[in-house]
Amino acid sequence: MKLYLFPVTIFAIFLISSPMNFKPPTAAERLKAIGSTDGLQETLRKALEPAGDFEPVPSPQPGDWLAVHPEAGQSFNEFLKSKSNRPDKIRSKIYLQPIGEFPKYQTPLVDTLKEYAHAYFAMPVEVLPPLTLSGKGITTRINNFTRNRQILTTDVLTILKDNLPGDAFCLLAITMEDLYPEPSWNFVFGQASLRERVGVYSFARYDPAFYGNKREKDYEKLILRRSCKVLVHETSHMFGLQHCIFFRCVMNGSNHLKESDSRPMYLCPVCLRKLQYSIGFDVVGRYKSLFYFYRKVGFDDDALWLAHRLEHILGPDAARTALEQKSEQ
Ligand SMILES: [Zn+2]
Ligand SMILES: [Zn+2]
């Protein structure tokens, strides 16, 4: 079957509805995008209230994603109509496929990414044995500008499609190698086939050393945070979540590293509602798991944000009690 390929950098072009300049939605438009929460379970309803914890999406600066790709956005109701893939009893797991080396002390550890994906999606996550570049079927080249090795994404996607486990909701290859989607392209951060439920993403360009820059003291945490963020952003696309234009949100598009670094780790109420609908997780249990992950890896601001958010959902006393009882989902 033919693969339908979307290099991630051009994916949003398909979502453009208007050539007009992007105007951030009003407060009323943001609420409308969340949709009516009448009749929802109380903790979910509270979790979808913007309250003071979510900022509106800012007006884009020149060169930012929304200045270049003025997307129309996807409300919760539009997401429902899109009838995106949802996990079910058979296709119930997220699979990660490492490609090439993940050298210790230079890169995020695959087990840490697995733990994060498990907390984020509240679904089983499995890591497949790594694929080596010397194995069959993966074309490589040396990039003329960076002199770094790159691997051809379409070869990886073909292998993933052939290896898709029967119980996979999706299969995502992750690599520290740089990628290119076809010979005429300089590079691509990643590429996915949503219909085939496979994708490949590189973390190579999230390491300051890739550009010849000095690695600062906390560079390991920086690379881990960037990698965690791109992993959940791209995996959420697999659930049919399009880029967010309503709030500051991990699903905001990003056109450059500074913009991507300024994206938060959390989903805004519109995007949280989509993912919760798709997976059916308990929002409080998910926030608790994420809180412990953030504390463990030293993402203190993200843990603080979650503690504050749980106070809104449960009230201060119950939130404190909930975070004192460490629990596994
Ligand atoms: Zn995206
Ligand atoms: Zn969002």
XYZ file of C-alpha atoms and ligand atoms in Angstrom:
331
model
C 0.000 0.000 0.000
C 1.202 3.492 -0.750
C 2.503 5.476 2.191
C 1.043 8.941 2.658
C 3.873 11.027 3.973
C 3.839 14.335 5.760
C 7.191 15.888 6.553
C 6.373 17.565 9.866
C 7.746 20.901 8.777
C 5.227 21.126 5.945
C 2.381 19.254 7.621
C 0.656 22.401 8.776
C 0.421 23.748 5.241
C -2.517 21.381 4.768
C -4.248 22.959 7.739
C -4.140 26.524 6.522
C -7.614 27.883 5.952
C -6.868 31.525 5.381
C -4.012 33.617 4.001
C -4.949 36.418 6.441
C -2.665 37.382 9.313
C -3.212 35.262 12.390
C -5.237 36.914 15.161
C -5.228 35.220 18.576
C -8.723 33.973 19.496
C -10.736 35.938 22.057
C -11.575 34.542 25.518
C -15.058 33.616 24.224
C -13.572 31.825 21.209
C -11.212 29.898 23.470
C -14.110 28.749 25.654
C -16.076 27.757 22.563
C -13.126 25.645 21.389
C -13.214 23.745 24.710
C -16.950 23.179 24.200
C -19.715 22.699 26.729
C -18.571 20.725 29.770
C -22.077 20.228 31.183
C -22.636 16.688 32.349
C -18.949 15.767 32.528
C -17.568 14.135 35.658
C -16.647 16.840 38.202
C -12.836 16.424 38.192
C -12.752 16.454 34.375
C -15.010 19.511 34.269
C -12.719 21.348 36.698
C -9.632 20.238 34.731
C -11.096 21.872 31.614
C -11.661 25.255 33.287
C -8.952 27.636 32.077
C -8.937 29.476 35.468
C -5.578 31.239 35.952
C -3.310 28.396 34.854
C -3.418 28.830 31.067
C -2.288 31.822 29.037
C -3.806 32.742 25.680
C -1.656 32.061 22.650
C 0.404 35.244 22.063
C 0.458 37.227 18.795
C 3.208 35.667 16.690
C 6.484 37.514 16.131
C 7.995 37.539 12.623
C 9.365 34.089 11.863
C 7.181 32.348 14.472
C 5.044 29.392 13.417
C 1.698 31.221 13.301
C 3.241 34.149 11.381
C 4.352 31.721 8.666
C 1.499 29.174 8.938
C -1.687 31.020 10.016
C -3.618 27.893 10.999
C -7.368 27.876 11.608
C -7.147 25.663 14.695
C -9.166 22.607 15.698
C -11.833 22.917 18.374
C -12.856 19.895 20.480
C -16.017 19.509 18.383
C -14.017 19.596 15.143
C -11.701 16.970 16.610
C -14.742 14.749 17.308
C -15.941 15.143 13.718
C -12.493 14.198 12.369
C -13.006 10.625 13.654
C -9.285 10.211 14.340
C -7.704 6.893 15.321
C -8.422 5.941 18.931
C -6.762 3.208 20.959
C -8.976 0.168 21.538
C -8.696 -3.262 23.170
C -6.551 -4.578 20.316
C -4.478 -1.527 19.372
C -3.644 -0.540 22.901
C 0.095 0.196 23.100
C 2.509 2.924 22.096
C 5.736 1.453 20.715
C 9.075 3.254 20.561
C 11.740 2.115 18.126
C 15.236 3.470 18.882
C 17.448 3.780 15.814
C 21.229 3.952 16.155
C 23.063 4.846 19.340
C 21.785 6.790 22.358
C 25.167 7.425 23.993
C 24.970 7.807 27.768
C 25.482 11.346 29.143
C 24.887 12.903 25.713
C 21.301 12.018 24.995
C 18.004 11.307 26.691
C 17.823 7.745 27.956
C 15.258 5.705 26.095
C 13.898 4.288 29.363
C 13.273 7.824 30.643
C 11.382 8.718 27.466
C 9.357 5.525 27.840
C 8.488 6.446 31.429
C 7.425 9.922 30.334
C 5.250 8.650 27.474
C 3.615 6.192 29.894
C 2.791 8.976 32.356
C 1.661 11.362 29.616
C -0.656 9.045 27.699
C -1.561 6.709 30.576
C -1.136 3.810 28.153
C 1.305 0.888 28.034
C 4.534 1.866 26.260
C 6.964 -0.723 24.877
C 10.474 -0.189 23.527
C 11.527 -2.420 20.621
C 15.150 -3.652 20.290
C 17.241 -0.887 18.650
C 17.718 -0.886 14.883
C 21.324 -0.444 13.800
C 22.260 1.697 10.840
C 24.425 -1.070 9.452
C 21.273 -3.179 9.144
C 19.500 -3.521 5.852
C 17.335 -0.992 4.169
C 18.313 2.366 5.720
C 19.961 4.792 3.299
C 22.389 7.303 4.826
C 24.326 10.292 3.482
C 26.705 12.977 4.798
C 25.063 16.419 4.831
C 27.021 18.933 2.727
C 26.583 21.784 5.226
C 26.884 20.157 8.649
C 29.106 17.205 7.610
C 26.900 15.076 9.887
C 25.501 11.712 8.881
C 21.778 11.708 8.047
C 19.289 8.919 7.505
C 16.496 8.808 4.947
C 13.110 8.997 6.684
C 11.143 7.173 3.975
C 13.305 4.050 4.435
C 12.614 4.136 8.182
C 8.864 4.539 7.656
C 8.791 1.554 5.299
C 10.550 -0.605 7.910
C 8.211 0.610 10.669
C 5.124 -0.131 8.593
C 6.376 -3.668 7.947
C 7.188 -4.163 11.657
C 4.048 -2.612 13.160
C 3.063 -4.955 16.052
C -0.541 -6.156 16.001
C -1.307 -4.498 19.347
C 0.306 -1.151 18.425
C -1.741 2.013 18.476
C 1.305 3.651 16.928
C 4.998 3.014 16.384
C 7.426 5.909 16.689
C 11.075 5.683 15.805
C 13.381 7.963 17.793
C 16.979 8.681 16.952
C 19.945 10.921 17.689
C 20.848 10.774 13.981
C 19.894 13.718 11.782
C 17.187 13.041 9.155
C 16.360 13.946 5.551
C 13.108 13.169 3.712
C 14.461 13.200 0.136
C 17.756 14.078 -1.575
C 16.779 17.681 -2.396
C 16.039 18.538 1.260
C 18.673 19.796 3.701
C 17.092 18.094 6.735
C 13.805 17.380 8.493
C 13.063 17.104 12.242
C 10.733 14.208 11.628
C 8.162 12.651 9.357
C 5.002 10.668 9.999
C 2.247 8.805 8.261
C -0.792 9.324 10.478
C -2.872 6.874 8.478
C -0.249 4.155 8.783
C 0.313 5.113 12.471
C 4.102 5.319 12.131
C 6.557 8.180 12.526
C 10.245 8.938 12.962
C 11.714 11.840 14.975
C 15.238 13.017 15.558
C 16.549 14.671 18.711
C 19.921 15.451 17.099
C 19.253 19.167 16.639
C 18.124 19.607 20.270
C 21.726 19.182 21.451
C 23.633 22.522 21.457
C 26.723 20.577 20.321
C 25.016 19.797 16.998
C 25.422 23.452 16.000
C 28.925 23.640 17.446
C 27.643 25.530 20.522
C 28.973 24.953 24.008
C 27.003 22.588 26.229
C 26.071 24.534 29.379
C 26.069 23.002 32.868
C 22.492 21.723 32.740
C 22.573 20.564 29.114
C 21.440 17.004 29.915
C 18.245 18.301 31.489
C 17.763 20.686 28.557
C 18.084 17.897 25.976
C 15.786 15.647 28.004
C 13.139 18.367 28.325
C 13.264 19.163 24.596
C 13.111 15.471 23.694
C 10.212 14.773 26.068
C 8.340 17.706 24.583
C 8.815 16.706 20.960
C 7.961 13.077 21.775
C 4.566 13.920 23.279
C 3.818 16.625 20.684
C 4.421 14.225 17.802
C 2.702 11.279 19.504
C -0.362 13.476 20.133
C -0.570 14.119 16.374
C -1.018 10.326 16.053
C -4.238 10.686 18.085
C -5.484 13.283 15.573
C -4.657 16.396 17.628
C -3.782 19.240 15.281
C -1.719 22.268 16.264
C -3.203 24.418 18.995
C -3.936 28.093 18.335
C -5.989 28.775 21.472
C -3.657 28.748 24.478
C 0.039 28.356 25.144
C 0.203 24.585 24.849
C 2.568 21.742 24.020
C 0.546 21.368 20.796
C 1.504 24.864 19.534
C 3.406 24.646 16.243
C 6.994 25.824 16.348
C 9.214 27.162 13.635
C 12.508 27.446 15.513
C 14.206 26.221 18.662
C 13.498 29.354 20.731
C 9.794 29.030 19.985
C 9.842 25.343 20.781
C 11.678 25.995 24.078
C 9.029 28.540 25.063
C 6.192 26.008 24.579
C 4.970 24.578 27.891
C 5.018 20.844 28.660
C 1.268 20.765 29.372
C -1.808 20.439 27.187
C -4.267 23.334 27.293
C -7.925 22.551 28.138
C -8.893 22.153 24.445
C -6.110 19.645 23.749
C -6.411 17.908 27.137
C -10.072 17.283 26.374
C -9.218 15.734 22.983
C -6.603 13.390 24.422
C -8.789 12.468 27.403
C -11.681 11.675 25.055
C -9.419 9.521 22.888
C -7.729 7.568 25.711
C -10.247 7.883 28.563
C -7.651 8.417 31.320
C -8.350 9.804 34.777
C -7.072 13.392 34.637
C -6.062 13.487 38.308
C -4.181 10.155 38.168
C -2.380 11.336 35.028
C -1.344 14.632 36.631
C -0.065 12.748 39.687
C 2.092 10.438 37.537
C 3.469 13.421 35.624
C 4.155 15.272 38.883
C 6.355 12.415 40.157
C 8.138 12.134 36.832
C 8.930 15.865 36.766
C 10.173 15.798 40.346
C 12.369 12.771 39.628
C 14.073 14.339 36.600
C 14.308 17.836 38.090
C 11.686 19.637 35.980
C 10.747 21.643 39.068
C 8.696 24.370 37.365
C 6.598 21.783 35.548
C 5.966 19.911 38.840
C 4.965 23.179 40.478
C 2.528 23.976 37.682
C 0.882 20.560 38.137
C 0.619 20.950 41.915
C -1.093 24.290 41.340
C -3.412 22.796 38.755
C -4.368 19.947 41.103
C -5.246 22.544 43.730
C -7.706 24.043 41.257
C -9.224 20.652 40.453
C -9.347 19.104 43.945
C -8.989 22.028 46.359
C -5.770 22.726 48.324
C -6.163 20.094 51.063
C -7.165 17.215 48.791
C -4.421 18.174 46.301
C -1.782 18.034 49.035
C -3.075 14.649 50.227
C -3.178 13.316 46.654
C 0.446 14.267 46.014
C 1.574 12.754 49.314
C 0.224 9.337 48.300
C 2.520 8.147 45.578
C 0.519 5.978 43.245
C 0.934 4.128 39.990
C -1.779 4.418 37.384
Zn 3.316 19.410 15.142
Zn -3.824 23.249 23.168
